[in-house]
Amino acid sequence: MLQLAELTKKYNTGELALKGVTLEIPKGQVLALIGPSGAGKSTLIRCVNRLVQPTSGSVVLKGTELTKLSSSALRKARRRMGMIFQEYALVERLTVMENVLSGRLGYVGFWRSYFRKFPRADIQEAYRLLDRVGLKHMADKRADELSGGQRQRVGICRALIQNPDLLLVDEPTASLDPKTSRQIMRLIQELCSERGLTAIINIHDVFLAQMFSQRVVGLELGSVVYDGKPDGLTPEVLTRIYGEEDWSATIKSTDEDDDDEEEF
Amino acid sequence: MPAITNNGIETWRLRTSKEQWIRWVCWLIGLAVIMYAWQMISEKTVWFFVTDAPTQAADIGSRMVPPKWSYMDKLWKPVWDTINIATIGTIIAMVIAVPVAFATARNTTPNIVVRTIGLFIIVSSRSVNSLIWALILVFILGPGVLAGTIAIGLRSIGFCAKLIYESIEEIDHTQVEAIEATGASGPQKMIFGILPQVLPTIAGVGIYRWDINIRESTILGLVGAGGIGLQLNGSLNTLAWTQVSLILIVILITVFISEWVSAKVRGAII
């Protein structure tokens, strides 16, 4: 469904953030992208929706080449790609409802969005999504009144109301405590399977990556150094991705797999 | 640098001896300049007037009391004019300053030419005092409230636009990025991503400037641009000290009220 071919990004500073990444992601797959800080994880997902313009290579979503799109065609393409951010990136001074509805901006005109006159179907969908993540009662609260976990749920609603084919998730749990992290990851995972969504999740918590994804890609200095099943992350593999360290406590051993899923 | 090894013992001082000496010499030069300047001022001062000052002040003070309360009848209109000059001037300034700010801020400017024009507007408005604007405008428009209002407006554009464009440049970019990622257009990004972040600043700056403008508009009358300053000037020229004292009291109360209002409104917004 999503094909990246020889994707390369060189920043103006001369830093080569991505060195010819090639990935093929089938429909419905939840892929965790792991790697040390500065490995190019954020750059990679931003190159997909072109918040960062790739230097060369191609990104093909459902048969559409994204890297060469004109700005209006790009806006249309972005409507089908939901993005979830590390620091939630909600517009702090707008209400929860306005934040969720902002996911529909690609579909409504300027004046309708200025006067917040969104179509009734969008509003109903927003309430449904807020209800799904357990925040319906917070709809009229301002975003800055919410806790971290609640904000991220609103961020998820904003991405989902776009009715996307693809979710781009950038460090969704980096600002959250361990329990909330797990809840948010589980929510993302559930919603992906409910809707058959494809997702790329940047995450630097190896344990969470193993727990909630079907496939793990390890990135190091802009190159893919691992691509395989979550339980294939052996100490040797982690050393290749992150460097030398004692990995024995980090990796989820395969036999306690099922217990963990129940426990959290 | 300050870590010094002395007889094999590591010591630490904030500055090396050389740095310390340079600092002493700089202080000494500064002190010498101040002494010299003081001496120059002292030479050019007629000390007789200075020693006489307390007597003069006491004399004028005694002529000022009691304030001529009956004069108040003639002051209501000028006070009302003063408030109008400040309020309408601020509104004019804000209407112009907000677009100028968006055109000037690095992250919202369309191009470098527009940004340069914006900066030019800001600098030229800020570099001229409102009293001078009023002086010029009285020549062009004739004396009266209109000249004062426009003077206040012109003076305030730069102040407001500068503070607003700085706050536009300091917004959280990820919020804008998130709106952009939904497929929003440029103008939509502006109203959903940027405007909510700078709206409190826009309102706060407007109120703050209005507060300053109340004070500025009280003196515009000195050059004939309307408001209570006109009465103040007239009373000073006719040595009507009891009227002067009443006007000063009225100005003081007006400024007090405007400060109170602006503090309340700002508190409500932020």
mmCIF file of C-alpha atoms in Angstrom, chain A residues 46 49-51 75 78-79 81 83 85 88-94 98 101-106 108-110 113-114 116 118 158 162, chain B residues 172-201 268-270:
data_model
loop_
_atom_site.group_PDB
_atom_site.id
_atom_site.type_symbol
_atom_site.label_atom_id
_atom_site.label_comp_id
_atom_site.label_asym_id
_atom_site.label_seq_id
_atom_site.Cartn_x
_atom_site.Cartn_y
_atom_site.Cartn_z
ATOM 1 C CA ARG A 46 7.702 13.556 7.629
ATOM 2 C CA ASN A 49 3.435 13.524 4.059
ATOM 3 C CA ARG A 50 6.071 16.011 2.930
ATOM 4 C CA LEU A 51 6.228 18.144 6.021
ATOM 5 C CA ARG A 75 -3.160 18.868 0.274
ATOM 6 C CA ARG A 78 -2.529 14.692 3.052
ATOM 7 C CA ARG A 79 -6.234 14.332 3.847
ATOM 8 C CA MET A 81 -2.723 10.568 5.984
ATOM 9 C CA MET A 83 -0.482 12.222 11.845
ATOM 10 C CA PHE A 85 2.706 13.883 17.288
ATOM 11 C CA TYR A 88 0.437 16.107 20.929
ATOM 12 C CA ALA A 89 0.653 19.318 18.849
ATOM 13 C CA LEU A 90 -2.895 20.287 19.713
ATOM 14 C CA VAL A 91 -3.741 23.929 19.209
ATOM 15 C CA GLU A 92 -3.637 24.717 22.912
ATOM 16 C CA ARG A 93 -6.075 27.609 22.986
ATOM 17 C CA LEU A 94 -8.783 25.903 20.964
ATOM 18 C CA GLU A 98 -12.218 22.418 17.497
ATOM 19 C CA LEU A 101 -12.661 19.056 13.765
ATOM 20 C CA SER A 102 -9.420 20.598 12.508
ATOM 21 C CA GLY A 103 -8.788 17.155 11.045
ATOM 22 C CA ARG A 104 -11.509 17.981 8.511
ATOM 23 C CA LEU A 105 -9.921 21.252 7.348
ATOM 24 C CA GLY A 106 -8.852 19.646 4.083
ATOM 25 C CA VAL A 108 -14.117 22.399 4.143
ATOM 26 C CA GLY A 109 -13.651 25.847 2.640
ATOM 27 C CA PHE A 110 -12.002 28.853 4.266
ATOM 28 C CA SER A 113 -13.619 26.827 8.821
ATOM 29 C CA TYR A 114 -13.324 30.462 9.938
ATOM 30 C CA ARG A 116 -16.418 26.806 12.536
ATOM 31 C CA PHE A 118 -18.413 22.139 9.891
ATOM 32 C CA ARG A 158 -7.907 14.515 15.005
ATOM 33 C CA GLN A 162 -9.528 12.566 8.481
ATOM 34 C CA ASP B 172 4.932 26.806 18.677
ATOM 35 C CA HIS B 173 5.586 25.539 15.178
ATOM 36 C CA THR B 174 4.439 21.967 15.791
ATOM 37 C CA GLN B 175 0.848 23.151 16.286
ATOM 38 C CA VAL B 176 0.985 24.729 12.841
ATOM 39 C CA GLU B 177 2.648 21.623 11.432
ATOM 40 C CA ALA B 178 -0.171 19.494 12.811
ATOM 41 C CA ILE B 179 -2.771 21.652 11.073
ATOM 42 C CA GLU B 180 -0.718 21.529 7.873
ATOM 43 C CA ALA B 181 -0.579 17.731 8.067
ATOM 44 C CA THR B 182 -4.372 17.488 7.887
ATOM 45 C CA GLY B 183 -4.338 18.938 4.379
ATOM 46 C CA ALA B 184 -5.333 22.472 5.430
ATOM 47 C CA SER B 185 -4.695 25.364 3.029
ATOM 48 C CA GLY B 186 -2.420 28.320 3.820
ATOM 49 C CA PRO B 187 -5.226 30.615 5.037
ATOM 50 C CA GLN B 188 -6.704 27.782 7.116
ATOM 51 C CA LYS B 189 -3.307 27.210 8.698
ATOM 52 C CA MET B 190 -3.346 30.890 9.616
ATOM 53 C CA ILE B 191 -6.747 30.858 11.344
ATOM 54 C CA PHE B 192 -6.454 27.447 13.028
ATOM 55 C CA GLY B 193 -2.756 27.130 13.731
ATOM 56 C CA ILE B 194 -1.352 30.638 14.147
ATOM 57 C CA LEU B 195 -4.164 33.019 15.115
ATOM 58 C CA PRO B 196 -5.262 31.142 18.274
ATOM 59 C CA GLN B 197 -1.659 31.289 19.483
ATOM 60 C CA VAL B 198 -1.215 35.048 18.965
ATOM 61 C CA LEU B 199 -4.729 36.266 19.762
ATOM 62 C CA PRO B 200 -3.956 36.842 23.472
ATOM 63 C CA THR B 201 -0.907 38.898 22.497
ATOM 64 C CA ALA B 268 -9.574 38.489 31.793
ATOM 65 C CA ILE B 269 -7.899 37.691 28.460
ATOM 66 C CA ILE B 270 -4.773 35.914 29.629
#
